[in-house]
Tab-separated table of N, CA, C and O in Angstrom:
chain	number	residue	atom	x	y	z
A	1	THR	N	0.843	-1.157	0.050
A	1	THR	CA	0.041	0.082	0.098
A	1	THR	C	0.936	1.114	-0.015
A	1	THR	O	2.151	1.102	0.418
A	2	TYR	N	0.279	2.311	-0.315
A	2	TYR	CA	1.097	3.585	-0.615
A	2	TYR	C	1.364	4.230	0.756
A	2	TYR	O	2.330	4.761	1.066
A	3	ASP	N	0.489	3.951	1.763
A	3	ASP	CA	0.721	4.468	3.107
A	3	ASP	C	1.971	3.922	3.756
A	3	ASP	O	2.368	4.463	4.589
A	4	ASN	N	2.186	2.665	3.308
A	4	ASN	CA	3.162	2.023	3.902
A	4	ASN	C	4.716	2.027	3.054
A	4	ASN	O	5.589	1.274	3.224
A	5	PHE	N	4.544	2.865	2.113
A	5	PHE	CA	5.595	2.958	0.933
A	5	PHE	C	5.900	1.644	0.284
A	5	PHE	O	6.967	1.384	0.054
A	6	GLN	N	4.853	0.988	0.143
A	6	GLN	CA	5.056	-0.273	-0.499
A	6	GLN	C	4.874	-0.238	-2.128
A	6	GLN	O	3.719	-0.613	-2.419
A	7	TYR	N	5.500	0.280	-2.777
A	7	TYR	CA	5.356	0.397	-4.359
A	7	TYR	C	6.734	0.495	-4.997
A	7	TYR	O	7.822	0.749	-4.374
A	8	THR	N	6.810	0.143	-6.275
A	8	THR	CA	8.112	0.414	-6.882
A	8	THR	C	8.208	1.461	-7.718
A	8	THR	O	7.013	2.232	-8.102
A	9	LYS	N	9.326	2.088	-8.175
A	9	LYS	CA	9.416	3.422	-8.743
A	9	LYS	C	8.789	3.281	-10.174
A	9	LYS	O	8.448	4.373	-10.610
A	10	ASP	N	8.586	2.269	-10.824
A	10	ASP	CA	8.103	2.156	-11.986
A	10	ASP	C	6.555	1.785	-11.979
A	10	ASP	O	6.161	1.499	-13.070
A	11	ASP	N	5.921	1.732	-10.901
A	11	ASP	CA	4.769	1.369	-10.817
A	11	ASP	C	3.805	2.463	-11.647
A	11	ASP	O	4.009	3.668	-11.131
A	12	TRP	N	3.062	2.124	-12.468
A	12	TRP	CA	2.378	3.150	-13.292
A	12	TRP	C	1.312	3.862	-12.426
A	12	TRP	O	1.040	5.073	-12.643
A	13	GLY	N	0.724	3.170	-11.297
A	13	GLY	CA	-0.066	3.910	-10.455
A	13	GLY	C	0.523	5.030	-9.630
A	13	GLY	O	-0.114	6.205	-9.600
A	14	ALA	N	1.801	4.813	-9.329
A	14	ALA	CA	2.632	5.804	-8.698
A	14	ALA	C	2.791	7.023	-9.513
A	14	ALA	O	2.718	8.136	-9.145
A	15	GLY	N	3.196	6.586	-10.779
A	15	GLY	CA	3.647	7.609	-11.757
A	15	GLY	C	2.231	8.483	-12.143
A	15	GLY	O	2.300	9.656	-12.070
A	16	LEU	N	1.252	7.914	-12.046
A	16	LEU	CA	-0.185	8.815	-12.486
A	16	LEU	C	-0.455	9.488	-11.358
A	16	LEU	O	-0.938	10.553	-11.383
A	17	TYR	N	-0.288	8.977	-10.008
A	17	TYR	CA	-0.817	9.662	-8.733
A	17	TYR	C	0.351	10.987	-8.677
A	17	TYR	O	-0.274	11.761	-8.448
A	18	TRP	N	1.521	10.779	-9.046
A	18	TRP	CA	2.413	12.011	-9.206
A	18	TRP	C	2.061	12.874	-10.063
A	18	TRP	O	1.966	14.012	-9.655
A	19	ASP	N	1.811	12.687	-11.280
A	19	ASP	CA	1.505	13.235	-12.554
A	19	ASP	C	0.190	14.185	-12.156
A	19	ASP	O	0.079	15.457	-12.320
A	20	LYS	N	-0.920	13.471	-11.844
A	20	LYS	CA	-1.977	14.270	-11.431
A	20	LYS	C	-2.021	15.217	-10.404
A	20	LYS	O	-2.526	16.260	-10.294
A	21	HIS	N	-1.152	14.803	-9.387
A	21	HIS	CA	-0.992	15.872	-8.197
A	21	HIS	C	-0.354	17.121	-8.649
A	21	HIS	O	-0.595	18.240	-8.444
A	22	TYR	N	0.654	16.978	-9.512
A	22	TYR	CA	1.451	18.055	-10.092
A	22	TYR	C	0.663	18.767	-10.941
A	22	TYR	O	0.550	20.138	-11.159
A	23	VAL	N	-0.290	18.201	-11.747
A	23	VAL	CA	-1.339	18.975	-12.593
A	23	VAL	C	-2.349	19.773	-11.721
A	23	VAL	O	-2.445	21.085	-11.940
A	24	MET	N	-2.696	19.271	-10.615
A	24	MET	CA	-3.485	20.201	-9.669
A	24	MET	C	-2.520	21.299	-8.983
A	24	MET	O	-3.036	22.410	-9.064
A	25	ILE	N	-1.424	20.943	-8.820
A	25	ILE	CA	-0.517	22.091	-8.154
A	25	ILE	C	-0.320	23.177	-9.294
A	25	ILE	O	-0.399	24.392	-8.857
A	26	GLY	N	-0.362	22.855	-10.490
A	26	GLY	CA	0.024	23.678	-11.554
A	26	GLY	C	-1.285	24.567	-11.745
A	26	GLY	O	-1.221	25.787	-11.984
A	27	GLN	N	-2.644	23.788	-11.573
A	27	GLN	CA	-3.789	24.786	-11.634
A	27	GLN	C	-3.861	25.732	-10.538
A	27	GLN	O	-4.145	26.819	-10.688
A	28	CYS	N	-3.384	25.335	-9.459
A	28	CYS	CA	-3.377	26.340	-8.331
A	28	CYS	C	-2.579	27.314	-8.486
A	28	CYS	O	-2.808	28.475	-8.331
A	29	ASN	N	-1.371	27.021	-9.007
A	29	ASN	CA	-0.254	28.162	-9.219
A	29	ASN	C	-0.720	29.014	-10.324
A	29	ASN	O	-0.486	30.265	-10.179
A	30	SER	N	-1.501	28.514	-11.411
A	30	SER	CA	-2.128	29.440	-12.185
A	30	SER	C	-3.156	30.321	-11.641
A	30	SER	O	-3.176	31.648	-12.123
A	31	VAL	N	-3.881	30.085	-10.791
A	31	VAL	CA	-4.969	30.749	-10.115
A	31	VAL	C	-4.001	31.914	-9.483
A	31	VAL	O	-4.394	33.100	-9.496
A	32	LEU	N	-3.002	31.460	-8.584
A	32	LEU	CA	-2.374	32.436	-7.807
A	32	LEU	C	-1.415	33.327	-8.737
A	32	LEU	O	-1.586	34.619	-8.380
A	33	ASN	N	-0.897	32.953	-9.767
A	33	ASN	CA	-0.208	33.727	-10.699
A	33	ASN	C	-1.170	34.737	-11.353
A	33	ASN	O	-0.868	35.981	-11.492
A	34	THR	N	-2.300	34.458	-11.776
A	34	THR	CA	-3.205	35.338	-12.452
A	34	THR	C	-3.642	36.293	-11.199
A	34	THR	O	-3.765	37.582	-11.809
A	35	ALA	N	-4.088	35.957	-10.197
A	35	ALA	CA	-4.443	37.110	-9.119
A	35	ALA	C	-3.231	37.958	-8.787
A	35	ALA	O	-3.447	39.315	-8.722
A	36	ASP	N	-1.946	37.467	-8.822
A	36	ASP	CA	-0.980	38.307	-8.549
A	36	ASP	C	-0.660	39.354	-9.897
A	36	ASP	O	-0.516	40.426	-9.637
A	37	ALA	N	-0.672	38.842	-10.809
A	37	ALA	CA	-0.375	39.627	-12.182
A	37	ALA	C	-1.328	40.734	-12.301
A	37	ALA	O	-0.996	41.629	-12.854
A	38	ASN	N	-2.560	40.265	-11.893
A	38	ASN	CA	-3.809	41.504	-12.130
A	38	ASN	C	-3.990	42.286	-10.835
A	38	ASN	O	-4.879	43.017	-10.781
A	39	ASN	N	-3.294	41.975	-9.806
A	39	ASN	CA	-3.338	42.624	-8.559
A	39	ASN	C	-4.753	42.482	-8.089
A	39	ASN	O	-5.358	43.623	-7.622
A	40	PHE	N	-5.295	41.246	-8.053
A	40	PHE	CA	-6.671	40.915	-7.534
A	40	PHE	C	-6.551	40.886	-6.060
A	40	PHE	O	-6.110	39.861	-5.557
A	41	ASN	N	-7.173	41.898	-5.288
A	41	ASN	CA	-6.862	41.901	-3.950
A	41	ASN	C	-8.163	42.090	-3.151
A	41	ASN	O	-8.152	42.390	-1.794
A	42	ASP	N	-9.347	42.219	-3.962
A	42	ASP	CA	-10.621	42.315	-3.262
A	42	ASP	C	-10.932	41.194	-2.385
A	42	ASP	O	-10.325	40.091	-2.450
A	43	GLU	N	-12.174	41.147	-1.613
A	43	GLU	CA	-12.423	40.169	-0.601
A	43	GLU	C	-12.761	38.669	-1.365
A	43	GLU	O	-12.139	37.859	-1.143
A	44	ARG	N	-13.251	38.791	-2.604
A	44	ARG	CA	-13.594	37.476	-3.288
A	44	ARG	C	-12.425	36.981	-3.769
A	44	ARG	O	-12.120	35.802	-3.780
A	45	SER	N	-11.372	37.841	-4.416
A	45	SER	CA	-10.138	37.430	-4.974
A	45	SER	C	-9.323	36.760	-3.926
A	45	SER	O	-8.751	35.726	-4.108
A	46	MET	N	-9.303	37.256	-2.717
A	46	MET	CA	-8.571	36.711	-1.523
A	46	MET	C	-8.955	35.533	-1.146
A	46	MET	O	-8.193	34.475	-0.868
A	47	ILE	N	-10.408	35.277	-1.321
A	47	ILE	CA	-11.175	34.035	-0.868
A	47	ILE	C	-10.586	33.011	-2.094
A	47	ILE	O	-10.346	31.772	-1.785
A	48	ASN	N	-10.616	33.343	-3.239
A	48	ASN	CA	-10.178	32.520	-4.428
A	48	ASN	C	-8.570	32.113	-4.157
A	48	ASN	O	-8.341	30.945	-4.367
A	49	ARG	N	-7.943	32.921	-3.756
A	49	ARG	CA	-6.326	32.723	-3.527
A	49	ARG	C	-6.365	31.547	-2.546
A	49	ARG	O	-5.451	30.774	-2.260
A	50	ALA	N	-7.073	32.004	-1.332
A	50	ALA	CA	-7.132	31.204	-0.131
A	50	ALA	C	-7.553	29.665	-0.564
A	50	ALA	O	-6.985	28.662	-0.099
A	51	GLU	N	-8.641	29.700	-1.512
A	51	GLU	CA	-8.918	28.305	-1.822
A	51	GLU	C	-7.826	27.465	-2.760
A	51	GLU	O	-7.557	26.323	-2.509
A	52	ALA	N	-7.130	28.390	-3.531
A	52	ALA	CA	-6.169	27.839	-4.454
A	52	ALA	C	-4.919	27.054	-3.500
A	52	ALA	O	-4.448	26.118	-3.567
A	53	ARG	N	-4.710	27.938	-2.425
A	53	ARG	CA	-3.554	27.719	-1.421
A	53	ARG	C	-3.952	26.364	-0.679
A	53	ARG	O	-3.145	25.693	-0.250
A	54	PHE	N	-5.333	26.415	-0.101
A	54	PHE	CA	-5.773	25.165	0.440
A	54	PHE	C	-5.622	23.977	-0.332
A	54	PHE	O	-5.239	22.900	0.139
A	55	PHE	N	-6.004	24.030	-1.455
A	55	PHE	CA	-5.976	22.642	-2.517
A	55	PHE	C	-4.565	22.365	-2.760
A	55	PHE	O	-4.179	21.191	-2.891
A	56	ARG	N	-3.645	23.484	-2.973
A	56	ARG	CA	-2.236	23.134	-3.123
A	56	ARG	C	-1.588	22.467	-1.949
A	56	ARG	O	-0.899	21.405	-2.056
A	57	ALA	N	-2.015	23.076	-0.685
A	57	ALA	CA	-1.585	22.263	0.604
A	57	ALA	C	-2.028	20.798	0.662
A	57	ALA	O	-1.162	20.068	0.930
A	58	TYR	N	-3.219	20.627	0.414
A	58	TYR	CA	-3.755	19.337	0.458
A	58	TYR	C	-3.111	18.374	-0.394
A	58	TYR	O	-2.752	17.271	-0.041
A	59	THR	N	-2.902	18.821	-1.914
A	59	THR	CA	-2.242	18.155	-2.902
A	59	THR	C	-0.597	17.690	-2.372
A	59	THR	O	-0.222	16.731	-2.503
A	60	TYR	N	-0.105	18.768	-1.801
A	60	TYR	CA	1.367	18.617	-1.243
A	60	TYR	C	1.290	17.549	0.053
A	60	TYR	O	2.195	16.773	0.255
A	61	PHE	N	0.185	17.578	0.770
A	61	PHE	CA	0.047	16.767	1.912
A	61	PHE	C	-0.155	15.292	1.278
A	61	PHE	O	0.698	14.363	1.858
A	62	ASP	N	-0.685	15.151	0.363
A	62	ASP	CA	-0.762	13.661	-0.269
A	62	ASP	C	0.532	13.305	-0.817
A	62	ASP	O	0.767	12.126	-0.656
A	63	LEU	N	1.253	14.160	-1.427
A	63	LEU	CA	2.562	13.739	-2.140
A	63	LEU	C	3.509	13.476	-0.967
A	63	LEU	O	4.217	12.517	-1.177
A	64	VAL	N	3.605	14.386	0.155
A	64	VAL	CA	4.579	14.000	0.994
A	64	VAL	C	4.324	12.938	1.961
A	64	VAL	O	5.239	12.075	2.261
A	65	ARG	N	3.152	12.677	2.132
A	65	ARG	CA	2.922	11.594	2.798
A	65	ARG	C	3.101	10.256	2.043
A	65	ARG	O	3.466	9.412	2.555
A	66	THR	N	2.961	10.264	0.858
A	66	THR	CA	3.069	9.021	-0.073
A	66	THR	C	4.722	8.882	-0.576
A	66	THR	O	5.154	7.871	-0.301
A	67	PHE	N	5.362	9.974	-0.749
A	67	PHE	CA	6.620	9.855	-1.444
A	67	PHE	C	7.653	10.337	-0.466
A	67	PHE	O	9.036	10.135	-0.734
A	68	GLY	N	7.705	11.221	0.626
A	68	GLY	CA	8.592	11.799	1.456
A	68	GLY	C	8.936	13.047	0.807
A	68	GLY	O	8.278	14.093	0.565
A	69	ASP	N	10.266	13.184	0.340
A	69	ASP	CA	10.888	14.370	-0.282
A	69	ASP	C	10.108	14.626	-1.587
A	69	ASP	O	10.197	13.563	-2.525
A	70	VAL	N	9.774	15.799	-1.934
A	70	VAL	CA	9.240	16.104	-3.426
A	70	VAL	C	9.542	17.446	-3.879
A	70	VAL	O	9.807	18.120	-2.827
A	71	PRO	N	9.587	17.706	-4.922
A	71	PRO	CA	9.795	18.889	-5.398
A	71	PRO	C	8.768	20.056	-5.156
A	71	PRO	O	7.415	19.763	-5.181
A	72	ILE	N	9.191	21.260	-4.678
A	72	ILE	CA	8.210	22.390	-4.307
A	72	ILE	C	7.993	23.253	-5.522
A	72	ILE	O	9.211	23.660	-5.810
A	73	ILE	N	6.797	23.227	-6.235
A	73	ILE	CA	6.718	24.091	-7.412
A	73	ILE	C	5.715	25.096	-7.063
A	73	ILE	O	4.488	24.584	-7.060
A	74	ASP	N	5.971	26.234	-6.929
A	74	ASP	CA	5.062	27.338	-6.627
A	74	ASP	C	5.260	28.511	-7.564
A	74	ASP	O	5.005	29.631	-7.121
A	75	PHE	N	5.456	28.077	-8.764
A	75	PHE	CA	5.423	28.930	-9.893
A	75	PHE	C	4.788	28.305	-11.263
A	75	PHE	O	4.468	27.059	-11.092
A	76	ILE	N	4.601	29.229	-12.071
A	76	ILE	CA	4.111	28.591	-13.625
A	76	ILE	C	5.102	28.017	-14.206
A	76	ILE	O	6.358	28.620	-14.511
A	77	ILE	N	4.833	26.899	-14.833
A	77	ILE	CA	5.942	26.072	-15.699
A	77	ILE	C	5.507	26.660	-17.003
A	77	ILE	O	4.422	26.534	-17.764
A	78	THR	N	6.385	27.394	-17.774
A	78	THR	CA	6.159	27.713	-19.056
A	78	THR	C	7.181	26.868	-20.113
A	78	THR	O	6.812	27.176	-21.430
A	79	LYS	N	8.209	26.325	-19.734
A	79	LYS	CA	8.866	25.512	-20.728
A	79	LYS	C	9.524	24.115	-19.979
A	79	LYS	O	9.405	24.096	-18.738
A	80	PRO	N	9.638	23.203	-20.733
A	80	PRO	CA	10.051	21.788	-20.095
A	80	PRO	C	11.118	21.852	-19.146
A	80	PRO	O	10.870	21.055	-18.073
A	81	THR	N	12.086	22.656	-19.099
A	81	THR	CA	13.035	22.712	-18.173
A	81	THR	C	12.686	23.341	-16.997
A	81	THR	O	13.440	23.083	-15.866
A	82	ASP	N	11.601	24.040	-16.860
A	82	ASP	CA	11.082	24.616	-15.638
A	82	ASP	C	10.804	23.713	-14.667
A	82	ASP	O	10.830	24.053	-13.434
A	83	ASN	N	10.328	22.367	-15.084
A	83	ASN	CA	9.933	21.370	-13.995
A	83	ASN	C	11.034	20.507	-13.488
A	83	ASN	O	11.066	19.795	-12.728
A	84	GLU	N	12.423	20.890	-13.931
A	84	GLU	CA	13.571	20.306	-13.231
A	84	GLU	C	14.031	20.881	-12.076
A	84	GLU	O	15.027	21.578	-11.964
A	85	VAL	N	13.362	20.509	-10.853
A	85	VAL	CA	13.407	20.986	-9.694
A	85	VAL	C	13.807	19.949	-8.757
A	85	VAL	O	13.198	18.839	-8.901
A	86	ALA	N	14.902	20.200	-7.983
A	86	ALA	CA	15.217	19.215	-7.062
A	86	ALA	C	14.131	18.870	-5.824
A	86	ALA	O	13.413	19.839	-5.631
A	87	LYS	N	14.214	17.580	-5.505
A	87	LYS	CA	13.217	17.446	-4.287
A	87	LYS	C	13.648	18.273	-3.144
A	87	LYS	O	14.707	18.411	-2.846
A	88	SER	N	12.679	18.594	-2.576
A	88	SER	CA	12.853	19.474	-1.337
A	88	SER	C	12.758	18.474	-0.229
A	88	SER	O	11.713	17.546	-0.049
A	89	PRO	N	13.545	18.638	1.055
A	89	PRO	CA	13.160	17.648	2.016
A	89	PRO	C	11.885	17.849	2.493
A	89	PRO	O	11.086	18.925	2.587
A	90	ALA	N	11.352	16.564	3.239
A	90	ALA	CA	10.116	16.485	3.621
A	90	ALA	C	9.830	17.673	4.682
A	90	ALA	O	8.639	18.140	4.709
A	91	ASP	N	10.755	17.932	5.484
A	91	ASP	CA	10.390	19.113	6.627
A	91	ASP	C	10.240	20.422	5.958
A	91	ASP	O	9.277	21.119	6.252
A	92	MET	N	10.689	20.557	4.772
A	92	MET	CA	10.483	21.803	4.012
A	92	MET	C	9.239	21.957	3.260
A	92	MET	O	8.422	22.837	3.303
A	93	VAL	N	8.827	20.848	2.766
A	93	VAL	CA	7.403	20.633	2.126
A	93	VAL	C	6.316	20.829	3.173
A	93	VAL	O	5.361	21.481	3.111
A	94	TRP	N	6.501	20.169	4.458
A	94	TRP	CA	5.482	20.370	5.598
A	94	TRP	C	5.623	21.873	5.884
A	94	TRP	O	4.383	22.420	6.214
A	95	SER	N	6.707	22.640	5.920
A	95	SER	CA	6.473	23.986	6.416
A	95	SER	C	5.835	24.901	5.278
A	95	SER	O	5.131	25.664	5.462
A	96	PHE	N	5.976	24.425	3.863
A	96	PHE	CA	5.285	25.016	2.735
A	96	PHE	C	3.860	24.797	2.901
A	96	PHE	O	3.057	25.696	2.774
A	97	ILE	N	3.435	23.491	3.402
A	97	ILE	CA	2.014	23.310	3.519
A	97	ILE	C	1.488	24.047	4.541
A	97	ILE	O	0.388	24.738	4.568
A	98	ASP	N	2.351	24.338	5.813
A	98	ASP	CA	1.754	25.017	6.793
A	98	ASP	C	1.455	26.587	6.400
A	98	ASP	O	0.459	27.289	6.854
A	99	GLU	N	2.544	27.146	5.515
A	99	GLU	CA	2.351	28.329	5.054
A	99	GLU	C	0.988	28.655	4.256
A	99	GLU	O	0.082	29.414	4.563
A	100	ASP	N	0.754	27.610	3.287
A	100	ASP	CA	-0.484	27.714	2.633
A	100	ASP	C	-1.665	27.571	3.352
A	100	ASP	O	-2.709	28.451	3.217
A	101	LEU	N	-1.890	26.759	4.473
A	101	LEU	CA	-2.848	26.581	5.190
A	101	LEU	C	-3.009	27.766	6.088
A	101	LEU	O	-4.360	28.105	6.515
A	102	ALA	N	-2.005	28.535	6.602
A	102	ALA	CA	-2.083	29.479	7.431
A	102	ALA	C	-2.807	30.780	6.428
A	102	ALA	O	-3.860	31.499	7.069
A	103	PHE	N	-2.430	30.871	5.397
A	103	PHE	CA	-3.161	31.853	4.511
A	103	PHE	C	-4.450	31.605	4.195
A	103	PHE	O	-5.403	32.145	4.420
A	104	ALA	N	-4.760	30.254	3.946
A	104	ALA	CA	-6.196	29.742	3.748
A	104	ALA	C	-7.025	30.120	4.961
A	104	ALA	O	-8.092	30.446	4.787
A	105	GLU	N	-6.588	29.691	5.966
A	105	GLU	CA	-7.224	29.873	7.351
A	105	GLU	C	-7.577	31.560	7.502
A	105	GLU	O	-8.624	31.825	8.014
A	106	GLN	N	-6.665	32.406	7.123
A	106	GLN	CA	-6.820	33.733	7.479
A	106	GLN	C	-7.885	34.229	6.460
A	106	GLN	O	-8.743	35.203	6.911
A	107	TYR	N	-8.219	33.796	5.145
A	107	TYR	CA	-9.143	34.378	4.321
A	107	TYR	C	-10.230	33.465	3.978
A	107	TYR	O	-11.337	34.182	3.427
A	108	LEU	N	-10.251	32.148	4.401
A	108	LEU	CA	-11.461	31.492	4.085
A	108	LEU	C	-12.663	31.795	5.230
A	108	LEU	O	-12.179	31.844	6.280
A	109	PRO	N	-13.884	31.891	4.679
A	109	PRO	CA	-14.817	31.993	5.704
A	109	PRO	C	-15.240	30.752	6.383
A	109	PRO	O	-14.792	29.598	5.900
A	110	ILE	N	-15.774	31.020	7.683
A	110	ILE	CA	-16.016	29.803	8.321
A	110	ILE	C	-17.091	28.899	7.650
A	110	ILE	O	-16.938	27.702	7.915
A	111	SER	N	-17.996	29.463	7.154
A	111	SER	CA	-18.986	28.824	6.294
A	111	SER	C	-19.526	29.721	5.185
A	111	SER	O	-19.234	30.724	5.095
A	112	TRP	N	-20.186	28.924	4.368
A	112	TRP	CA	-20.797	29.588	3.111
A	112	TRP	C	-22.274	29.435	3.288
A	112	TRP	O	-22.811	28.163	3.720
A	113	GLU	N	-22.879	30.314	2.633
A	113	GLU	CA	-24.386	30.144	2.532
A	113	GLU	C	-24.663	28.988	1.463
A	113	GLU	O	-24.055	29.088	0.467
A	114	PRO	N	-25.768	28.165	1.610
A	114	PRO	CA	-25.935	27.342	0.731
A	114	PRO	C	-26.450	27.786	-0.669
A	114	PRO	O	-27.103	28.866	-0.489
A	115	LYS	N	-26.137	27.225	-1.752
A	115	LYS	CA	-26.657	27.859	-2.969
A	115	LYS	C	-27.442	26.695	-3.841
A	115	LYS	O	-26.947	25.635	-4.122
A	116	TYR	N	-28.665	26.974	-4.166
A	116	TYR	CA	-29.486	25.823	-4.611
A	116	TYR	C	-29.645	26.284	-6.073
A	116	TYR	O	-29.972	27.315	-6.436
């Protein structure tokens, strides 16, 4: 099982798991980059930023729990060599997760009104 680190490096499931998680991270980074580039700082935009950082943290949580050391990518990849990033130690990944969650906690509402 993945929780016990019982997989091989060429396991297609592990590769797919890795790839899809980094796709999600890329989508979160895209939201954050767009907000930064356009200086979106109104209340709704800050909630959107917080949602992106929450989901990025959740995705890194899955990755670090499964693989240990993983690359931290907090930018937009524009060319193939951009993703040639060394793995960060797990402690650094946990700190990165904590930063994203602290931001999310600051800007996400406690609850939302249901929309039907």
